[in-house]
Amino acid sequence: MKIGILGGTFDPIHFGHLATAEAVREIFSLDEILFIPAARPPHKLNRSITAEHHRLTMTKLATRSNKFFRVSDMELQRTGLSYTLDTVNELHKIFGQSTELFFIIGADSLADLSKWHAARELVAKCHFIATTRQGVDVDFSAVEKFFGASAREHIHRVTTPGLEISSTDIREKVRQRRSIKYLVPEIVEEYIAREELYQ
Ligand code: ATP
Ligand code: MG
């Protein structure tokens, strides 16, 4: 089994997330993509994050038309600080140690990977797929220097269609009563309106 993992705040989930996940699934022949909404991440403490049940519901709604997409609430269930290493260990317990895990991260996050909790252990245990837009170069030399051989085997780079969509922009548009059509799935658009989110 090869499982792709896309973690995020998903506040809200949008077509950038979905298109990237689908492209990566195809390119790496993954059996499924697991979307894992994050509990409030430490670097976003300065803004109030939408309630977990809303973010989880929107993620479920957005992914239900793709049979390869699944959603896990494991990080929302966890109390206290959540590390990717905990998620890896938990997923290996659920799916078996031989299941290969592929974490999808933005290329900009790749530069920070060496600072992640237990970074070397993490890269030894799972794969990372750094997504970048066409024409945007990622400096891989520092990553390679830090992680050594396992960088070449476990850290992959891929260019995906450059979707200039961000949750920040969507929240701002809703606040300004502007259209978010074609940025999020219709069913998410309807949910945001019905639940009066981001106003
Ligand atoms: P925010 O604007 O609140 O930071 P976001 O749009 O960046 O939200 P996140 O939930 O933070 O969304 O992103 C989850 C993951 O998806 C991250 O790894 C991020 O790099 C990636 N991602 C976000 N937007 C896009 C996009 N348009 N195309 C591809 N990947 C994306
Ligand atoms: Mg972001």
GROMACS .gro file of C-alpha atoms and ligand atoms in nm:
model
  231
    1MET     CA    1   0.000   0.000   0.000
    2LYS     CA    2   0.112   0.351  -0.082
    3ILE     CA    3  -0.077   0.627   0.092
    4GLY     CA    4  -0.049   0.997   0.025
    5ILE     CA    5  -0.117   1.235   0.310
    6LEU     CA    6  -0.223   1.594   0.284
    7GLY     CA    7  -0.239   1.773   0.616
    8GLY     CA    8  -0.364   2.125   0.651
    9THR     CA    9  -0.592   2.357   0.837
   10PHE     CA   10  -0.839   2.334   0.549
   11ASP     CA   11  -1.002   2.657   0.658
   12PRO     CA   12  -1.155   2.609   0.404
   13ILE     CA   13  -1.039   2.328   0.175
   14HIS     CA   14  -1.013   2.450  -0.187
   15PHE     CA   15  -0.938   2.335  -0.541
   16GLY     CA   16  -0.565   2.400  -0.489
   17HIS     CA   17  -0.558   2.122  -0.228
   18LEU     CA   18  -0.778   1.888  -0.431
   19ALA     CA   19  -0.603   1.931  -0.766
   20THR     CA   20  -0.262   1.888  -0.607
   21ALA     CA   21  -0.368   1.574  -0.422
   22GLU     CA   22  -0.511   1.421  -0.739
   23ALA     CA   23  -0.202   1.504  -0.946
   24VAL     CA   24   0.031   1.356  -0.683
   25ARG     CA   25  -0.184   1.045  -0.652
   26GLU     CA   26  -0.149   0.980  -1.023
   27ILE     CA   27   0.220   1.063  -1.057
   28PHE     CA   28   0.323   0.844  -0.762
   29SER     CA   29   0.063   0.570  -0.822
   30LEU     CA   30  -0.073   0.607  -0.470
   31ASP     CA   31  -0.357   0.383  -0.356
   32GLU     CA   32  -0.532   0.664  -0.175
   33ILE     CA   33  -0.496   1.013  -0.038
   34LEU     CA   34  -0.571   1.076   0.325
   35PHE     CA   35  -0.669   1.432   0.413
   36ILE     CA   36  -0.586   1.508   0.774
   37PRO     CA   37  -0.725   1.834   0.911
   38ALA     CA   38  -0.487   1.972   1.169
   39ALA     CA   39  -0.569   2.080   1.518
   40ARG     CA   40  -0.480   2.445   1.556
   41PRO     CA   41  -0.117   2.463   1.438
   42PRO     CA   42   0.128   2.656   1.655
   43HIS     CA   43   0.225   2.901   1.379
   44LYS     CA   44  -0.136   3.006   1.327
   45LEU     CA   45  -0.210   3.085   1.690
   46ASN     CA   46  -0.245   3.450   1.608
   47ARG     CA   47  -0.573   3.407   1.427
   48SER     CA   48  -0.882   3.227   1.538
   49ILE     CA   49  -0.922   2.909   1.340
   50THR     CA   50  -1.268   2.794   1.244
   51ALA     CA   51  -1.420   2.527   1.468
   52GLU     CA   52  -1.288   2.179   1.404
   53HIS     CA   53  -1.623   2.026   1.314
   54HIS     CA   54  -1.673   2.281   1.034
   55ARG     CA   55  -1.325   2.222   0.889
   56LEU     CA   56  -1.371   1.846   0.913
   57THR     CA   57  -1.716   1.857   0.752
   58MET     CA   58  -1.599   2.077   0.463
   59THR     CA   59  -1.305   1.843   0.401
   60LYS     CA   60  -1.540   1.543   0.394
   61LEU     CA   61  -1.783   1.717   0.160
   62ALA     CA   62  -1.507   1.827  -0.078
   63THR     CA   63  -1.349   1.482  -0.106
   64ARG     CA   64  -1.653   1.256  -0.124
   65SER     CA   65  -1.677   1.250  -0.504
   66ASN     CA   66  -1.328   1.099  -0.537
   67LYS     CA   67  -1.309   0.731  -0.444
   68PHE     CA   68  -0.935   0.762  -0.378
   69PHE     CA   69  -0.978   1.040  -0.122
   70ARG     CA   70  -1.038   0.978   0.248
   71VAL     CA   71  -1.047   1.199   0.554
   72SER     CA   72  -0.903   1.125   0.896
   73ASP     CA   73  -0.979   1.313   1.215
   74MET     CA   74  -0.684   1.158   1.400
   75GLU     CA   75  -0.503   1.488   1.455
   76LEU     CA   76  -0.820   1.655   1.577
   77GLN     CA   77  -0.875   1.370   1.824
   78ARG     CA   78  -0.530   1.403   1.972
   79THR     CA   79  -0.491   1.625   2.273
   80GLY     CA   80  -0.192   1.849   2.318
   81LEU     CA   81   0.084   1.922   2.070
   82SER     CA   82   0.068   1.712   1.758
   83TYR     CA   83   0.381   1.607   1.572
   84THR     CA   84   0.398   1.456   1.226
   85LEU     CA   85   0.603   1.173   1.379
   86ASP     CA   86   0.304   1.081   1.600
   87THR     CA   87   0.085   1.073   1.291
   88VAL     CA   88   0.335   0.853   1.105
   89ASN     CA   89   0.355   0.607   1.394
   90GLU     CA   90  -0.023   0.595   1.429
   91LEU     CA   91  -0.073   0.541   1.054
   92HIS     CA   92   0.186   0.264   1.049
   93LYS     CA   93  -0.004   0.096   1.332
   94ILE     CA   94  -0.334   0.125   1.143
   95PHE     CA   95  -0.215   0.031   0.794
   96GLY     CA   96   0.084  -0.191   0.884
   97GLN     CA   97   0.455  -0.117   0.890
   98SER     CA   98   0.500  -0.207   0.523
   99THR     CA   99   0.261   0.063   0.406
  100GLU     CA  100   0.455   0.348   0.252
  101LEU     CA  101   0.348   0.695   0.357
  102PHE     CA  102   0.396   0.998   0.131
  103PHE     CA  103   0.350   1.334   0.295
  104ILE     CA  104   0.261   1.607   0.049
  105ILE     CA  105   0.409   1.943   0.143
  106GLY     CA  106   0.451   2.275  -0.033
  107ALA     CA  107   0.802   2.328  -0.166
  108ASP     CA  108   0.840   2.628   0.064
  109SER     CA  109   0.797   2.395   0.364
  110LEU     CA  110   1.076   2.174   0.233
  111ALA     CA  111   1.335   2.431   0.336
  112ASP     CA  112   1.207   2.406   0.697
  113LEU     CA  113   1.191   2.028   0.710
  114SER     CA  114   1.525   1.999   0.891
  115LYS     CA  115   1.374   2.200   1.178
  116TRP     CA  116   1.075   1.970   1.222
  117HIS     CA  117   1.053   1.760   1.537
  118ALA     CA  118   1.274   1.447   1.500
  119ALA     CA  119   1.335   1.540   1.136
  120ARG     CA  120   1.589   1.269   1.051
  121GLU     CA  121   1.381   0.992   1.209
  122LEU     CA  122   1.078   1.124   1.023
  123VAL     CA  123   1.246   1.125   0.682
  124ALA     CA  124   1.376   0.773   0.746
  125LYS     CA  125   1.023   0.647   0.820
  126CYS     CA  126   0.823   0.805   0.542
  127HIS     CA  127   0.842   0.992   0.214
  128PHE     CA  128   0.793   1.359   0.145
  129ILE     CA  129   0.663   1.495  -0.181
  130ALA     CA  130   0.741   1.862  -0.223
  131THR     CA  131   0.508   2.028  -0.470
  132THR     CA  132   0.616   2.327  -0.667
  133ARG     CA  133   0.480   2.531  -0.950
  134GLN     CA  134   0.623   2.521  -1.300
  135GLY     CA  135   0.922   2.749  -1.323
  136VAL     CA  136   0.967   2.784  -0.947
  137ASP     CA  137   1.296   2.635  -0.840
  138VAL     CA  138   1.351   2.462  -0.508
  139ASP     CA  139   1.695   2.468  -0.351
  140PHE     CA  140   1.751   2.104  -0.273
  141SER     CA  141   2.121   2.125  -0.181
  142ALA     CA  142   2.064   2.226   0.183
  143VAL     CA  143   1.805   1.950   0.223
  144GLU     CA  144   2.041   1.694   0.075
  145LYS     CA  145   2.322   1.811   0.297
  146PHE     CA  146   2.113   1.772   0.611
  147PHE     CA  147   1.939   1.443   0.534
  148GLY     CA  148   2.213   1.276   0.330
  149ALA     CA  149   2.128   0.963   0.134
  150SER     CA  150   1.775   0.933   0.271
  151ALA     CA  151   1.697   1.268   0.107
  152ARG     CA  152   1.750   1.117  -0.236
  153GLU     CA  153   1.539   0.812  -0.156
  154HIS     CA  154   1.265   0.966   0.055
  155ILE     CA  155   1.225   1.326  -0.054
  156HIS     CA  156   1.069   1.381  -0.393
  157ARG     CA  157   0.991   1.690  -0.590
  158VAL     CA  158   0.708   1.734  -0.833
  159THR     CA  159   0.567   2.022  -1.030
  160THR     CA  160   0.191   2.050  -1.017
  161PRO     CA  161  -0.046   2.292  -1.188
  162GLY     CA  162   0.000   2.634  -1.032
  163LEU     CA  163  -0.326   2.701  -0.862
  164GLU     CA  164  -0.304   3.043  -0.708
  165ILE     CA  165  -0.572   2.965  -0.455
  166SER     CA  166  -0.532   3.009  -0.081
  167SER     CA  167  -0.769   2.972   0.211
  168THR     CA  168  -0.664   3.316   0.329
  169ASP     CA  169  -0.783   3.467   0.003
  170ILE     CA  170  -1.111   3.274   0.017
  171ARG     CA  171  -1.186   3.389   0.374
  172GLU     CA  172  -1.115   3.747   0.268
  173LYS     CA  173  -1.341   3.719  -0.035
  174VAL     CA  174  -1.629   3.586   0.175
  175ARG     CA  175  -1.583   3.868   0.422
  176GLN     CA  176  -1.609   4.115   0.136
  177ARG     CA  177  -1.918   3.937   0.001
  178ARG     CA  178  -1.727   3.847  -0.314
  179SER     CA  179  -1.765   3.529  -0.516
  180ILE     CA  180  -1.567   3.215  -0.431
  181LYS     CA  181  -1.716   3.018  -0.718
  182TYR     CA  182  -1.461   2.790  -0.894
  183LEU     CA  183  -1.220   2.828  -0.602
  184VAL     CA  184  -1.392   2.571  -0.382
  185PRO     CA  185  -1.631   2.286  -0.470
  186GLU     CA  186  -1.991   2.398  -0.495
  187ILE     CA  187  -2.087   2.188  -0.196
  188VAL     CA  188  -1.828   2.370   0.017
  189GLU     CA  189  -1.944   2.705  -0.115
  190GLU     CA  190  -2.299   2.615  -0.007
  191TYR     CA  191  -2.182   2.498   0.336
  192ILE     CA  192  -1.992   2.823   0.397
  193ALA     CA  193  -2.303   3.022   0.307
  194ARG     CA  194  -2.540   2.805   0.512
  195GLU     CA  195  -2.320   2.807   0.823
  196GLU     CA  196  -2.234   3.175   0.774
  197LEU     CA  197  -1.861   3.112   0.800
  198TYR     CA  198  -1.592   3.377   0.743
  199GLN     CA  199  -1.826   3.671   0.776
  200ATP     P1  200  -0.393   2.952   0.456
  200ATP     O1  201  -0.409   3.056   0.350
  200ATP     O2  202  -0.489   2.965   0.570
  200ATP     O3  203  -0.251   2.932   0.500
  200ATP     P2  204  -0.376   2.738   0.263
  200ATP     O4  205  -0.454   2.772   0.142
  200ATP     O5  206  -0.228   2.756   0.256
  200ATP     O6  207  -0.437   2.815   0.388
  200ATP     P3  208  -0.347   2.502   0.421
  200ATP     O7  209  -0.460   2.432   0.488
  200ATP     O8  210  -0.255   2.585   0.503
  200ATP     O9  211  -0.412   2.593   0.305
  200ATP    O10  212  -0.266   2.405   0.328
  200ATP     C1  213  -0.252   2.268   0.349
  200ATP     C2  214  -0.145   2.215   0.254
  200ATP    O11  215  -0.181   2.239   0.118
  200ATP     C3  216  -0.008   2.283   0.273
  200ATP    O12  217   0.091   2.183   0.258
  200ATP     C4  218  -0.001   2.382   0.160
  200ATP    O13  219   0.133   2.403   0.118
  200ATP     C5  220  -0.081   2.313   0.049
  200ATP     N1  221  -0.149   2.410  -0.039
  200ATP     C6  222  -0.219   2.518  -0.003
  200ATP     N2  223  -0.269   2.584  -0.109
  200ATP     C7  224  -0.226   2.516  -0.218
  200ATP     C8  225  -0.244   2.535  -0.362
  200ATP     N3  226  -0.314   2.637  -0.411
  200ATP     N4  227  -0.187   2.446  -0.444
  200ATP     C9  228  -0.116   2.343  -0.392
  200ATP     N5  229  -0.095   2.317  -0.261
  200ATP    C10  230  -0.150   2.403  -0.174
  201MG      MG  231  -0.093   2.792   0.412
   0.00000   0.00000   0.00000
